[in-house]
Amino acid sequence: MERRRFMQLSALAGAGFFLKPFNGLAQETAMNELTKAAFGKDFLFGTATAAAQIEGAWNIDGKGPSNWDVFCEKSRKIKGRDTNKEACDFYHKYPEDIATMDSIGFDVFRFSTAWSRILPYGTKHVNQRGIDFYDRVIDTTLEKGMQPWLTLYHWDLPQILEEKGGWTNRDVVSWFEEYVALCAQRFGDRVKNWMVFNEPLAFTSLGYLLGMHAPGKLGIKNFLRATHHTTLSQAAGGRVLRELLPANAQIGTTFSVSAVEPRTEKEKDRRAARTLDAFLNRLFIEPALGMGYPTEDLNLIKNIHRHMVPGDEEKMIFDFDFFGVQNYFRTVAKHSPFIPFLWANFLKAKKLVDDPETQITEMGWEVSPTGIYRILKQFNNYGKPLYVTENGAAFHDTLNPDGSVHDPLRIKFFQDYLSNVLKAKQEGVDIRGYFLWTFMDNFEWAEGYEPRFGIVYNDYETQTRYLKDSALWWQKFLTEQSL
Ligand code: GCO
C-alpha cells in the first residue's frame, strides 16, 4: 500500500475508527505479498498469443496469403531470413498447447484470428475450414475451463487487401466491418471478451511509416492515412460487435503503452516527453473517447485532417468496455533537433544504464518494473476498466539435455512487474487482469525466431515444447503453492 494512504489509515485508526486494535505494519506486509490471492478472487490471469506468430499452416486448408507471409518472403527485413510459414505449428498442436496452459493454471487464453484464414480474399468468400479451426480452439479452451479472449486483428492483413493499399485505403473500414461481423456471428455464442485491435500504433508506424514491418511502406502520408483509417475501424469494429454480440459481451481494444519521462528537467526535454507521450500513449485512445487526435502535442500528425471528411470526428468514437494495456519498458525522452516531425528522441536503453544492476532484455529493452505502475496510473485517468493484455521479456535461454530451461531473469521480471501491478491495484487503479506475453517462444516479427519470450521453450526443429522454470513458477503462483 502506498505509504501516504497507509499513514492516513493509521491516523484514522488512532482516532478510534477501528474497533479492533489496528496492526498496521502486519497488514501492510500482508497486502504487498505477491500471491494470487492478493489480487482478489475475480482478477484474471492469462497468457497471450497472436495468429501470425504461432499458427504456421500459412497455406493450409484454404488460408489465403497475408501481408506478413509475403513480407517474410520478399522483404529481406526479417533477421536470418526467417519466415512465419511454420512458426510453432499451433494449427496442429493446439490441443497440447491449450492443455499445457490449463495445467499451468491460467484463467484466460488470449489469441487472435487470422483474417486471411477466415476470408482468404479479404471479403465475401468464407473459408469454412478456417472457421472450423477457430471453433476447435475456442471449444478446447472452454472445455478446459478457460475463457477465450479473442483479438480480431493482430497485424496480419489479407495480402489481397494490402495490394489495394491496405490500411492506407479508406475502403479498409468496410472490409474490416465485414470481417468483424463474420467473427461476431460465428464465435459470439461462445466468446464473451473481444479486442478489436492489437497495438494500432505498432502496425501503423512500423508498417507504414518506418517500413520495418509488413507491408514495409514508408512516409508520413502513408502513416497519416493508415492512422486515420485504423482509428475509424477501431470504432467501427466496436459498433459492429455491439450490434451483433449478446448484451453481456465485453468489448475492448489494446494499446502499446510506455511511461515517458524527460531525460532532464530542461523545458525542451519536457516538451520532447509530452510529444512522445502523445505519440506512444494517446494517439489511438483519445479519438475513441471523443477527445480527438492529440495534434497540439504531436506536430507529426498536424496534417491528419487532410485525410478526414466531415463527420469523421464522431465516427472515431466508441464506448469501449475495457482497454488492454501492453507494456514492456519505460521511455526516456530527449529533445532532438534532427527529427523535425517529432522533436524528440528515444534513448537507447543501454545509454540509460548508469546502474550496472539494470537488466536489458534480448530486445535491447530496459527492464523497468515501476514503469508499468506509472503507466497504469496514467491510463486509469481515462476511467475505464484495464487489463494488462501483454507483458513479458525475451532473455537468452538454453535447453539443457534433461529438458530443463533455467530462466531466473524472466521469473524475476514477472515478480517485479506483477508487484507493481498489485501496487497500482491496491492504490485504486481499476485493473482486472494480467495476461503474460507469451505462452511459448514464437515468431517475433522482424526479429525472426531469435528472441525467446515464452514461458514454454519451443524447439523449432521438432516442434517439441519444454516448460521453462518460469512456467513452473507460474504454476506454483497460480495454484497458490508456496514459492
Ligand atoms: C506486440 C505484439 C507481440 C510482440 C511482443 C514482443 O503487441 O508488440 O503483440 O506480437 O511479440 O510485444 O515484442
CSV table of C-alpha atoms and ligand atoms in Angstrom, one decimal:
chain,number,residue,atom,x,y,z
A,1,MET,CA,0.0,0.0,0.0
A,2,GLU,CA,1.2,3.5,-0.8
A,3,ARG,CA,2.9,5.0,2.3
A,4,ARG,CA,0.7,8.1,2.4
A,5,ARG,CA,-2.6,6.2,2.4
A,6,PHE,CA,-1.2,3.9,5.0
A,7,MET,CA,-0.4,6.8,7.2
A,8,GLN,CA,-3.9,8.2,6.7
A,9,LEU,CA,-5.4,4.9,7.7
A,10,SER,CA,-3.2,4.7,10.7
A,11,ALA,CA,-4.3,8.1,11.7
A,12,LEU,CA,-8.0,7.1,11.4
A,13,ALA,CA,-7.2,4.1,13.5
A,14,GLY,CA,-5.7,6.3,16.1
A,15,ALA,CA,-8.8,8.4,16.1
A,16,GLY,CA,-10.9,5.3,17.0
A,17,PHE,CA,-12.5,4.4,13.7
A,18,PHE,CA,-11.3,0.8,14.1
A,19,LEU,CA,-12.8,-1.3,16.8
A,20,LYS,CA,-10.1,-3.8,16.8
A,21,PRO,CA,-6.5,-2.9,17.6
A,22,PHE,CA,-5.0,-2.0,14.2
A,23,ASN,CA,-1.8,-3.8,13.4
A,24,GLY,CA,-0.9,-1.5,10.5
A,25,LEU,CA,2.5,-2.9,9.8
A,26,ALA,CA,1.4,-6.5,9.6
A,27,GLN,CA,-1.4,-5.5,7.3
A,28,GLU,CA,0.9,-3.6,5.0
A,29,THR,CA,3.2,-6.6,4.7
A,30,ALA,CA,0.4,-9.0,4.0
A,31,MET,CA,-1.2,-6.8,1.3
A,32,ASN,CA,2.1,-6.3,-0.5
A,33,GLU,CA,3.0,-10.0,-0.5
A,34,LEU,CA,3.0,-11.3,-4.1
A,35,THR,CA,0.3,-14.0,-4.0
A,36,LYS,CA,-2.5,-14.8,-6.4
A,37,ALA,CA,-5.0,-14.1,-3.5
A,38,ALA,CA,-3.6,-10.6,-3.0
A,39,PHE,CA,-5.1,-9.7,-6.5
A,40,GLY,CA,-8.6,-10.7,-5.3
A,41,LYS,CA,-10.7,-13.6,-6.4
A,42,ASP,CA,-12.1,-12.0,-9.6
A,43,PHE,CA,-8.7,-11.0,-11.0
A,44,LEU,CA,-7.9,-12.9,-14.2
A,45,PHE,CA,-4.5,-14.4,-15.1
A,46,GLY,CA,-3.9,-15.5,-18.6
A,47,THR,CA,-1.4,-15.9,-21.5
A,48,ALA,CA,-1.4,-14.1,-24.8
A,49,THR,CA,-0.5,-15.1,-28.3
A,50,ALA,CA,-1.0,-14.0,-31.9
A,51,ALA,CA,-2.0,-16.0,-35.0
A,52,ALA,CA,0.8,-14.9,-37.3
A,53,GLN,CA,3.4,-15.7,-34.6
A,54,ILE,CA,2.3,-19.2,-33.7
A,55,GLU,CA,-0.1,-20.9,-36.1
A,56,GLY,CA,2.1,-21.7,-39.1
A,57,ALA,CA,0.0,-23.6,-41.7
A,58,TRP,CA,0.2,-20.5,-43.8
A,59,ASN,CA,-1.4,-22.0,-46.9
A,60,ILE,CA,-3.2,-25.0,-45.4
A,61,ASP,CA,-7.0,-25.7,-45.6
A,62,GLY,CA,-7.8,-22.8,-47.8
A,63,LYS,CA,-6.0,-20.0,-46.0
A,64,GLY,CA,-5.1,-17.0,-48.2
A,65,PRO,CA,-1.7,-15.3,-48.0
A,66,SER,CA,-1.4,-12.5,-45.5
A,67,ASN,CA,0.8,-9.4,-45.8
A,68,TRP,CA,3.2,-11.0,-43.3
A,69,ASP,CA,3.5,-14.2,-45.4
A,70,VAL,CA,4.5,-12.1,-48.3
A,71,PHE,CA,6.7,-9.7,-46.3
A,72,CYS,CA,8.7,-12.6,-44.9
A,73,GLU,CA,9.2,-14.0,-48.4
A,74,LYS,CA,10.1,-10.8,-50.2
A,75,SER,CA,11.4,-8.0,-47.9
A,76,ARG,CA,14.7,-9.3,-46.7
A,77,LYS,CA,13.9,-7.3,-43.5
A,78,ILE,CA,13.5,-10.4,-41.2
A,79,LYS,CA,16.5,-11.4,-39.3
A,80,GLY,CA,18.0,-14.7,-40.5
A,81,ARG,CA,15.5,-14.6,-43.4
A,82,ASP,CA,13.1,-16.4,-41.1
A,83,THR,CA,9.5,-16.8,-42.2
A,84,ASN,CA,6.3,-17.4,-40.3
A,85,LYS,CA,5.2,-20.2,-42.6
A,86,GLU,CA,5.5,-22.9,-39.9
A,87,ALA,CA,6.0,-20.9,-36.8
A,88,CYS,CA,5.1,-23.1,-33.8
A,89,ASP,CA,2.6,-25.2,-35.8
A,90,PHE,CA,-0.1,-24.3,-33.3
A,91,TYR,CA,-2.5,-25.0,-36.1
A,92,HIS,CA,-1.9,-28.7,-35.5
A,93,LYS,CA,-0.6,-28.7,-31.9
A,94,TYR,CA,-3.3,-26.5,-30.3
A,95,PRO,CA,-4.8,-29.4,-28.2
A,96,GLU,CA,-1.5,-30.0,-26.5
A,97,ASP,CA,-0.7,-26.3,-26.1
A,98,ILE,CA,-4.1,-25.4,-24.6
A,99,ALA,CA,-3.9,-28.4,-22.2
A,100,THR,CA,-0.5,-27.0,-21.1
A,101,MET,CA,-1.9,-23.6,-20.5
A,102,ASP,CA,-4.6,-25.2,-18.4
A,103,SER,CA,-2.2,-27.3,-16.4
A,104,ILE,CA,-0.2,-24.2,-15.5
A,105,GLY,CA,-3.4,-22.7,-14.1
A,106,PHE,CA,-4.4,-19.8,-16.4
A,107,ASP,CA,-7.9,-18.5,-16.4
A,108,VAL,CA,-7.6,-16.9,-19.9
A,109,PHE,CA,-6.2,-17.8,-23.3
A,110,ARG,CA,-5.9,-14.6,-25.4
A,111,PHE,CA,-5.4,-15.4,-29.1
A,112,SER,CA,-6.0,-13.7,-32.4
A,113,THR,CA,-7.8,-14.9,-35.5
A,114,ALA,CA,-6.1,-14.6,-38.9
A,115,TRP,CA,-8.3,-12.6,-41.3
A,116,SER,CA,-6.9,-14.4,-44.3
A,117,ARG,CA,-7.7,-17.9,-42.8
A,118,ILE,CA,-11.3,-16.9,-42.5
A,119,LEU,CA,-11.7,-14.7,-45.6
A,120,PRO,CA,-8.9,-15.8,-47.9
A,121,TYR,CA,-9.8,-13.0,-50.4
A,122,GLY,CA,-10.3,-10.4,-47.6
A,123,THR,CA,-14.0,-10.1,-48.2
A,124,LYS,CA,-17.0,-12.2,-49.4
A,125,HIS,CA,-15.8,-15.9,-49.9
A,126,VAL,CA,-15.9,-17.5,-46.4
A,127,ASN,CA,-13.4,-20.3,-45.8
A,128,GLN,CA,-15.3,-22.7,-43.6
A,129,ARG,CA,-12.2,-24.8,-42.7
A,130,GLY,CA,-10.7,-21.6,-41.2
A,131,ILE,CA,-13.8,-21.0,-39.1
A,132,ASP,CA,-13.7,-24.7,-38.1
A,133,PHE,CA,-10.2,-24.3,-36.8
A,134,TYR,CA,-11.1,-21.4,-34.5
A,135,ASP,CA,-14.2,-23.3,-33.4
A,136,ARG,CA,-11.9,-26.0,-32.3
A,137,VAL,CA,-9.6,-23.6,-30.5
A,138,ILE,CA,-12.5,-21.9,-28.7
A,139,ASP,CA,-14.2,-25.2,-27.8
A,140,THR,CA,-11.0,-26.7,-26.5
A,141,THR,CA,-10.3,-23.6,-24.4
A,142,LEU,CA,-13.8,-23.7,-22.9
A,143,GLU,CA,-13.6,-27.5,-22.3
A,144,LYS,CA,-10.5,-26.8,-20.2
A,145,GLY,CA,-12.5,-24.3,-18.1
A,146,MET,CA,-10.6,-21.3,-19.5
A,147,GLN,CA,-12.0,-18.1,-21.1
A,148,PRO,CA,-11.2,-17.5,-24.7
A,149,TRP,CA,-10.3,-13.8,-25.3
A,150,LEU,CA,-10.3,-13.0,-29.0
A,151,THR,CA,-8.2,-10.3,-30.7
A,152,LEU,CA,-9.6,-9.6,-34.2
A,153,TYR,CA,-6.6,-8.0,-35.7
A,154,HIS,CA,-3.0,-8.7,-34.6
A,155,TRP,CA,-1.2,-7.3,-37.7
A,156,ASP,CA,-1.9,-9.9,-40.4
A,157,LEU,CA,-3.9,-8.4,-43.3
A,158,PRO,CA,-5.0,-10.5,-46.2
A,159,GLN,CA,-2.4,-9.7,-48.9
A,160,ILE,CA,-5.1,-9.1,-51.5
A,161,LEU,CA,-6.3,-6.1,-49.4
A,162,GLU,CA,-2.7,-4.9,-48.9
A,163,GLU,CA,-2.4,-4.8,-52.6
A,164,LYS,CA,-5.3,-2.4,-52.7
A,165,GLY,CA,-3.4,-0.1,-50.3
A,166,GLY,CA,-4.2,-1.9,-47.0
A,167,TRP,CA,-4.8,0.5,-44.1
A,168,THR,CA,-4.0,3.5,-46.4
A,169,ASN,CA,-7.2,2.8,-48.4
A,170,ARG,CA,-10.3,4.2,-46.8
A,171,ASP,CA,-12.3,1.2,-48.0
A,172,VAL,CA,-10.5,-0.8,-45.3
A,173,VAL,CA,-13.1,0.4,-42.9
A,174,SER,CA,-15.9,-1.5,-44.7
A,175,TRP,CA,-13.6,-4.6,-45.4
A,176,PHE,CA,-12.9,-4.7,-41.7
A,177,GLU,CA,-16.6,-4.3,-40.7
A,178,GLU,CA,-17.4,-7.3,-42.9
A,179,TYR,CA,-14.7,-9.5,-41.2
A,180,VAL,CA,-15.7,-8.4,-37.7
A,181,ALA,CA,-19.3,-9.1,-38.4
A,182,LEU,CA,-18.5,-12.6,-39.6
A,183,CYS,CA,-16.4,-13.4,-36.5
A,184,ALA,CA,-19.1,-12.0,-34.2
A,185,GLN,CA,-21.8,-14.2,-35.9
A,186,ARG,CA,-19.7,-17.3,-35.9
A,187,PHE,CA,-17.9,-17.1,-32.5
A,188,GLY,CA,-20.1,-14.7,-30.5
A,189,ASP,CA,-22.2,-17.5,-28.9
A,190,ARG,CA,-19.1,-18.7,-27.0
A,191,VAL,CA,-16.6,-15.8,-26.9
A,192,LYS,CA,-17.5,-13.2,-24.4
A,193,ASN,CA,-14.4,-11.0,-24.4
A,194,TRP,CA,-13.3,-9.3,-27.6
A,195,MET,CA,-10.4,-7.0,-28.5
A,196,VAL,CA,-10.7,-5.1,-31.8
A,197,PHE,CA,-7.0,-4.3,-32.4
A,198,ASN,CA,-3.7,-5.3,-31.1
A,199,GLU,CA,-1.5,-2.2,-30.7
A,200,PRO,CA,-2.6,0.0,-33.6
A,201,LEU,CA,0.4,2.3,-33.2
A,202,ALA,CA,2.8,-0.6,-33.8
A,203,PHE,CA,1.4,-1.8,-37.1
A,204,THR,CA,0.7,1.7,-38.5
A,205,SER,CA,4.1,3.2,-37.5
A,206,LEU,CA,6.3,0.1,-38.1
A,207,GLY,CA,4.4,-0.9,-41.2
A,208,TYR,CA,3.5,2.3,-42.9
A,209,LEU,CA,5.9,5.0,-41.6
A,210,LEU,CA,9.2,3.2,-40.9
A,211,GLY,CA,8.9,0.3,-43.3
A,212,MET,CA,10.2,-2.2,-40.7
A,213,HIS,CA,7.1,-4.4,-40.6
A,214,ALA,CA,4.6,-5.6,-43.2
A,215,PRO,CA,3.9,-4.1,-45.7
A,216,GLY,CA,7.2,-2.2,-45.5
A,217,LYS,CA,5.9,1.2,-46.6
A,218,LEU,CA,7.5,4.5,-45.7
A,219,GLY,CA,6.4,8.1,-45.3
A,220,ILE,CA,4.3,10.4,-43.4
A,221,LYS,CA,1.4,10.4,-45.9
A,222,ASN,CA,1.1,6.6,-45.7
A,223,PHE,CA,1.2,6.8,-41.9
A,224,LEU,CA,-1.4,9.5,-41.5
A,225,ARG,CA,-3.8,7.7,-43.8
A,226,ALA,CA,-3.2,4.4,-42.1
A,227,THR,CA,-3.6,6.0,-38.7
A,228,HIS,CA,-6.9,7.6,-39.6
A,229,HIS,CA,-8.4,4.6,-41.2
A,230,THR,CA,-7.3,2.4,-38.3
A,231,THR,CA,-8.9,4.9,-35.8
A,232,LEU,CA,-12.2,4.8,-37.8
A,233,SER,CA,-12.0,1.0,-38.0
A,234,GLN,CA,-11.3,0.7,-34.3
A,235,ALA,CA,-14.7,2.4,-33.5
A,236,ALA,CA,-16.5,0.8,-36.5
A,237,GLY,CA,-15.3,-2.6,-35.3
A,238,GLY,CA,-16.6,-1.9,-31.8
A,239,ARG,CA,-20.0,-0.8,-33.1
A,240,VAL,CA,-20.4,-4.0,-35.2
A,241,LEU,CA,-19.6,-6.1,-32.2
A,242,ARG,CA,-22.0,-4.2,-30.0
A,243,GLU,CA,-24.8,-4.7,-32.6
A,244,LEU,CA,-24.2,-8.4,-33.1
A,245,LEU,CA,-23.0,-9.8,-29.8
A,246,PRO,CA,-25.1,-10.8,-26.8
A,247,ALA,CA,-25.6,-8.0,-24.3
A,248,ASN,CA,-23.1,-9.4,-21.8
A,249,ALA,CA,-20.2,-9.4,-24.2
A,250,GLN,CA,-17.2,-7.2,-23.2
A,251,ILE,CA,-15.7,-5.2,-26.0
A,252,GLY,CA,-12.3,-3.8,-25.7
A,253,THR,CA,-9.2,-3.0,-27.7
A,254,THR,CA,-5.5,-2.9,-26.8
A,255,PHE,CA,-2.7,-0.4,-26.9
A,256,SER,CA,1.1,-0.5,-26.6
A,257,VAL,CA,1.9,1.9,-23.7
A,258,SER,CA,5.1,3.2,-22.0
A,259,ALA,CA,5.7,5.6,-19.2
A,260,VAL,CA,7.6,8.5,-20.6
A,261,GLU,CA,9.9,10.7,-18.7
A,262,PRO,CA,12.2,13.6,-19.8
A,263,ARG,CA,16.0,13.0,-19.7
A,264,THR,CA,16.5,16.3,-17.8
A,265,GLU,CA,14.2,18.9,-16.3
A,266,LYS,CA,15.0,21.3,-19.1
A,267,GLU,CA,11.9,22.6,-20.9
A,268,LYS,CA,13.0,21.3,-24.2
A,269,ASP,CA,13.3,17.7,-22.8
A,270,ARG,CA,10.0,18.1,-21.1
A,271,ARG,CA,8.4,19.1,-24.4
A,272,ALA,CA,10.0,16.1,-26.0
A,273,ALA,CA,8.4,13.9,-23.3
A,274,ARG,CA,5.0,15.4,-24.0
A,275,THR,CA,5.5,14.7,-27.7
A,276,LEU,CA,6.5,11.1,-27.2
A,277,ASP,CA,3.7,10.6,-24.7
A,278,ALA,CA,1.2,11.9,-27.3
A,279,PHE,CA,2.7,9.6,-29.9
A,280,LEU,CA,3.2,6.4,-27.8
A,281,ASN,CA,0.2,6.6,-25.5
A,282,ARG,CA,-2.5,9.0,-26.6
A,283,LEU,CA,-2.8,8.8,-30.4
A,284,PHE,CA,-5.4,6.0,-30.7
A,285,ILE,CA,-7.2,6.0,-27.4
A,286,GLU,CA,-8.2,9.7,-27.2
A,287,PRO,CA,-10.1,9.8,-30.5
A,288,ALA,CA,-12.1,6.8,-29.3
A,289,LEU,CA,-13.0,8.7,-26.1
A,290,GLY,CA,-14.2,11.7,-28.1
A,291,MET,CA,-11.1,13.8,-27.3
A,292,GLY,CA,-9.9,13.9,-30.9
A,293,TYR,CA,-6.3,13.4,-32.1
A,294,PRO,CA,-3.6,14.9,-29.8
A,295,THR,CA,-2.5,17.3,-32.6
A,296,GLU,CA,-1.4,20.0,-30.2
A,297,ASP,CA,1.3,17.9,-28.6
A,298,LEU,CA,2.2,16.0,-31.7
A,299,ASN,CA,3.3,18.0,-34.6
A,300,LEU,CA,3.9,14.8,-36.6
A,301,ILE,CA,0.1,14.5,-37.2
A,302,LYS,CA,-0.7,18.1,-37.9
A,303,ASN,CA,-1.9,17.3,-41.4
A,304,ILE,CA,-4.1,14.3,-40.4
A,305,HIS,CA,-7.2,16.5,-41.0
A,306,ARG,CA,-6.4,16.3,-44.8
A,307,HIS,CA,-7.4,12.7,-44.7
A,308,MET,CA,-10.6,13.3,-42.8
A,309,VAL,CA,-14.1,14.0,-44.1
A,310,PRO,CA,-16.9,15.8,-42.3
A,311,GLY,CA,-18.4,13.6,-39.7
A,312,ASP,CA,-15.2,11.6,-39.0
A,313,GLU,CA,-14.7,13.0,-35.5
A,314,GLU,CA,-18.0,11.4,-34.5
A,315,LYS,CA,-17.2,8.1,-36.3
A,316,MET,CA,-13.9,7.8,-34.3
A,317,ILE,CA,-15.8,7.5,-31.1
A,318,PHE,CA,-16.8,4.2,-29.5
A,319,ASP,CA,-17.6,3.5,-25.8
A,320,PHE,CA,-15.4,0.5,-25.1
A,321,ASP,CA,-16.0,-1.6,-22.0
A,322,PHE,CA,-12.3,-2.0,-21.3
A,323,PHE,CA,-8.8,-1.2,-22.5
A,324,GLY,CA,-6.0,-3.6,-22.8
A,325,VAL,CA,-2.6,-2.1,-22.0
A,326,GLN,CA,0.6,-3.8,-23.2
A,327,ASN,CA,3.8,-2.7,-21.5
A,328,TYR,CA,7.4,-3.8,-21.7
A,329,PHE,CA,9.7,-0.8,-20.9
A,330,ARG,CA,9.7,2.8,-20.0
A,331,THR,CA,10.7,5.6,-22.4
A,332,VAL,CA,13.1,8.4,-21.8
A,333,ALA,CA,12.7,11.5,-24.0
A,334,LYS,CA,15.4,13.9,-25.1
A,335,HIS,CA,15.0,16.9,-27.4
A,336,SER,CA,16.3,16.2,-30.8
A,337,PRO,CA,17.0,18.9,-33.4
A,338,PHE,CA,17.3,16.3,-36.1
A,339,ILE,CA,13.9,14.8,-36.2
A,340,PRO,CA,11.7,17.6,-37.5
A,341,PHE,CA,8.4,15.8,-37.0
A,342,LEU,CA,8.9,14.6,-33.6
A,343,TRP,CA,11.4,16.9,-31.9
A,344,ALA,CA,12.0,14.0,-29.6
A,345,ASN,CA,14.2,11.1,-29.4
A,346,PHE,CA,14.0,7.7,-27.7
A,347,LEU,CA,17.2,7.0,-25.7
A,348,LYS,CA,18.6,3.6,-26.3
A,349,ALA,CA,18.2,1.6,-23.2
A,350,LYS,CA,21.9,1.0,-22.9
A,351,LYS,CA,22.5,4.7,-22.7
A,352,LEU,CA,20.2,4.9,-19.7
A,353,VAL,CA,22.0,2.4,-17.7
A,354,ASP,CA,24.2,4.2,-15.1
A,355,ASP,CA,23.3,1.4,-12.7
A,356,PRO,CA,25.1,-1.8,-13.6
A,357,GLU,CA,22.3,-3.8,-12.0
A,358,THR,CA,19.7,-2.7,-14.6
A,359,GLN,CA,18.7,-5.6,-16.8
A,360,ILE,CA,18.5,-5.2,-20.6
A,361,THR,CA,16.5,-7.8,-22.5
A,362,GLU,CA,17.4,-9.6,-25.7
A,363,MET,CA,15.3,-6.9,-27.5
A,364,GLY,CA,17.5,-4.2,-26.0
A,365,TRP,CA,14.7,-3.0,-23.8
A,366,GLU,CA,15.3,-1.8,-20.3
A,367,VAL,CA,13.6,-3.8,-17.5
A,368,SER,CA,11.6,-1.1,-15.7
A,369,PRO,CA,9.0,-2.6,-13.3
A,370,THR,CA,8.0,0.8,-11.9
A,371,GLY,CA,7.2,1.9,-15.4
A,372,ILE,CA,4.1,-0.4,-15.5
A,373,TYR,CA,2.9,1.1,-12.2
A,374,ARG,CA,3.2,4.6,-13.6
A,375,ILE,CA,1.5,3.9,-16.9
A,376,LEU,CA,-1.4,2.0,-15.2
A,377,LYS,CA,-1.9,5.1,-13.0
A,378,GLN,CA,-1.9,7.3,-16.1
A,379,PHE,CA,-4.4,5.1,-18.1
A,380,ASN,CA,-6.6,4.8,-15.0
A,381,ASN,CA,-7.4,8.5,-15.6
A,382,TYR,CA,-9.4,7.5,-18.7
A,383,GLY,CA,-12.0,6.0,-16.4
A,384,LYS,CA,-12.3,2.5,-17.9
A,385,PRO,CA,-11.5,-1.0,-16.6
A,386,LEU,CA,-8.0,-2.0,-17.6
A,387,TYR,CA,-6.4,-5.3,-18.3
A,388,VAL,CA,-2.7,-5.9,-18.8
A,389,THR,CA,-3.1,-7.8,-22.1
A,390,GLU,CA,0.7,-8.3,-22.6
A,391,ASN,CA,3.8,-8.1,-20.5
A,392,GLY,CA,6.9,-10.2,-20.7
A,393,ALA,CA,10.6,-10.4,-21.7
A,394,ALA,CA,13.0,-12.1,-24.1
A,395,PHE,CA,16.1,-13.4,-22.4
A,396,HIS,CA,18.7,-15.8,-23.8
A,397,ASP,CA,17.5,-19.4,-22.9
A,398,THR,CA,19.4,-22.7,-23.1
A,399,LEU,CA,17.7,-26.0,-23.4
A,400,ASN,CA,19.5,-28.5,-21.2
A,401,PRO,CA,19.9,-32.2,-22.1
A,402,ASP,CA,17.4,-33.1,-19.4
A,403,GLY,CA,14.8,-30.8,-21.0
A,404,SER,CA,15.0,-28.1,-18.3
A,405,VAL,CA,15.4,-24.4,-19.1
A,406,HIS,CA,16.6,-22.2,-16.3
A,407,ASP,CA,15.3,-18.7,-16.8
A,408,PRO,CA,15.7,-16.8,-13.4
A,409,LEU,CA,15.8,-13.4,-15.1
A,410,ARG,CA,12.3,-14.0,-16.6
A,411,ILE,CA,11.0,-15.2,-13.2
A,412,LYS,CA,12.4,-12.0,-11.6
A,413,PHE,CA,10.9,-9.9,-14.4
A,414,PHE,CA,7.4,-11.3,-13.7
A,415,GLN,CA,7.7,-11.0,-10.0
A,416,ASP,CA,8.8,-7.4,-10.2
A,417,TYR,CA,6.3,-6.3,-12.8
A,418,LEU,CA,3.4,-8.2,-11.0
A,419,SER,CA,4.3,-6.5,-7.7
A,420,ASN,CA,3.9,-3.1,-9.4
A,421,VAL,CA,0.6,-4.1,-11.0
A,422,LEU,CA,-0.6,-5.2,-7.5
A,423,LYS,CA,0.6,-1.9,-6.0
A,424,ALA,CA,-1.4,0.0,-8.6
A,425,LYS,CA,-4.4,-2.1,-7.9
A,426,GLN,CA,-4.2,-1.6,-4.2
A,427,GLU,CA,-4.0,2.1,-4.7
A,428,GLY,CA,-7.3,2.0,-6.6
A,429,VAL,CA,-6.4,1.5,-10.2
A,430,ASP,CA,-9.3,-0.4,-11.9
A,431,ILE,CA,-7.1,-3.2,-13.2
A,432,ARG,CA,-8.8,-6.6,-13.6
A,433,GLY,CA,-6.4,-9.0,-15.2
A,434,TYR,CA,-2.9,-9.7,-16.3
A,435,PHE,CA,-2.0,-11.8,-19.4
A,436,LEU,CA,1.6,-12.5,-19.9
A,437,TRP,CA,3.4,-12.3,-23.2
A,438,THR,CA,3.8,-15.1,-24.1
A,439,PHE,CA,2.9,-18.7,-23.8
A,440,MET,CA,5.7,-20.2,-26.0
A,441,ASP,CA,8.7,-18.9,-27.9
A,442,ASN,CA,7.4,-17.8,-31.3
A,443,PHE,CA,8.0,-15.7,-34.5
A,444,GLU,CA,9.0,-12.3,-33.2
A,445,TRP,CA,8.2,-10.3,-36.4
A,446,ALA,CA,11.2,-8.6,-37.9
A,447,GLU,CA,13.4,-10.2,-35.2
A,448,GLY,CA,12.6,-13.7,-36.5
A,449,TYR,CA,12.9,-16.6,-34.1
A,450,GLU,CA,15.9,-15.4,-32.1
A,451,PRO,CA,14.2,-13.6,-29.2
A,452,ARG,CA,12.5,-16.1,-26.9
A,453,PHE,CA,9.6,-14.6,-25.0
A,454,GLY,CA,7.9,-17.8,-24.0
A,455,ILE,CA,7.4,-19.4,-20.6
A,456,VAL,CA,7.5,-22.6,-22.7
A,457,TYR,CA,10.5,-23.3,-24.8
A,458,ASN,CA,9.9,-24.4,-28.4
A,459,ASP,CA,12.4,-26.5,-30.3
A,460,TYR,CA,11.5,-25.3,-33.8
A,461,GLU,CA,13.2,-28.3,-35.5
A,462,THR,CA,11.0,-30.9,-33.8
A,463,GLN,CA,8.2,-28.6,-32.6
A,464,THR,CA,8.7,-30.0,-29.1
A,465,ARG,CA,7.7,-27.9,-26.1
A,466,TYR,CA,9.6,-27.8,-22.8
A,467,LEU,CA,8.4,-26.0,-19.7
A,468,LYS,CA,10.9,-23.3,-18.6
A,469,ASP,CA,11.4,-22.7,-14.9
A,470,SER,CA,9.2,-19.6,-15.4
A,471,ALA,CA,6.3,-21.8,-16.4
A,472,LEU,CA,6.8,-23.8,-13.2
A,473,TRP,CA,7.0,-20.6,-11.2
A,474,TRP,CA,3.7,-19.5,-12.7
A,475,GLN,CA,2.1,-22.9,-12.0
A,476,LYS,CA,3.0,-22.5,-8.3
A,477,PHE,CA,1.9,-18.9,-8.2
A,478,LEU,CA,-1.5,-19.7,-9.8
A,479,THR,CA,-2.1,-22.8,-7.7
A,480,GLU,CA,-1.0,-20.9,-4.5
A,481,GLN,CA,1.7,-23.4,-3.6
A,482,SER,CA,4.5,-21.7,-1.6
A,483,LEU,CA,7.0,-20.2,-4.0
B,1,GCO,C1,3.1,-6.6,-29.5
B,1,GCO,C2,2.9,-7.8,-30.0
B,1,GCO,C3,3.6,-9.0,-29.8
B,1,GCO,C4,5.1,-9.0,-29.7
B,1,GCO,C5,5.6,-8.6,-28.3
B,1,GCO,C6,7.0,-8.6,-28.1
B,1,GCO,O1,1.9,-6.4,-29.3
B,1,GCO,O2,4.1,-5.9,-29.6
B,1,GCO,O3,1.6,-8.1,-29.6
B,1,GCO,O4,3.2,-9.6,-31.0
B,1,GCO,O5,5.6,-10.2,-30.0
B,1,GCO,O6,5.1,-7.3,-28.0
B,1,GCO,O7,7.7,-7.7,-28.9
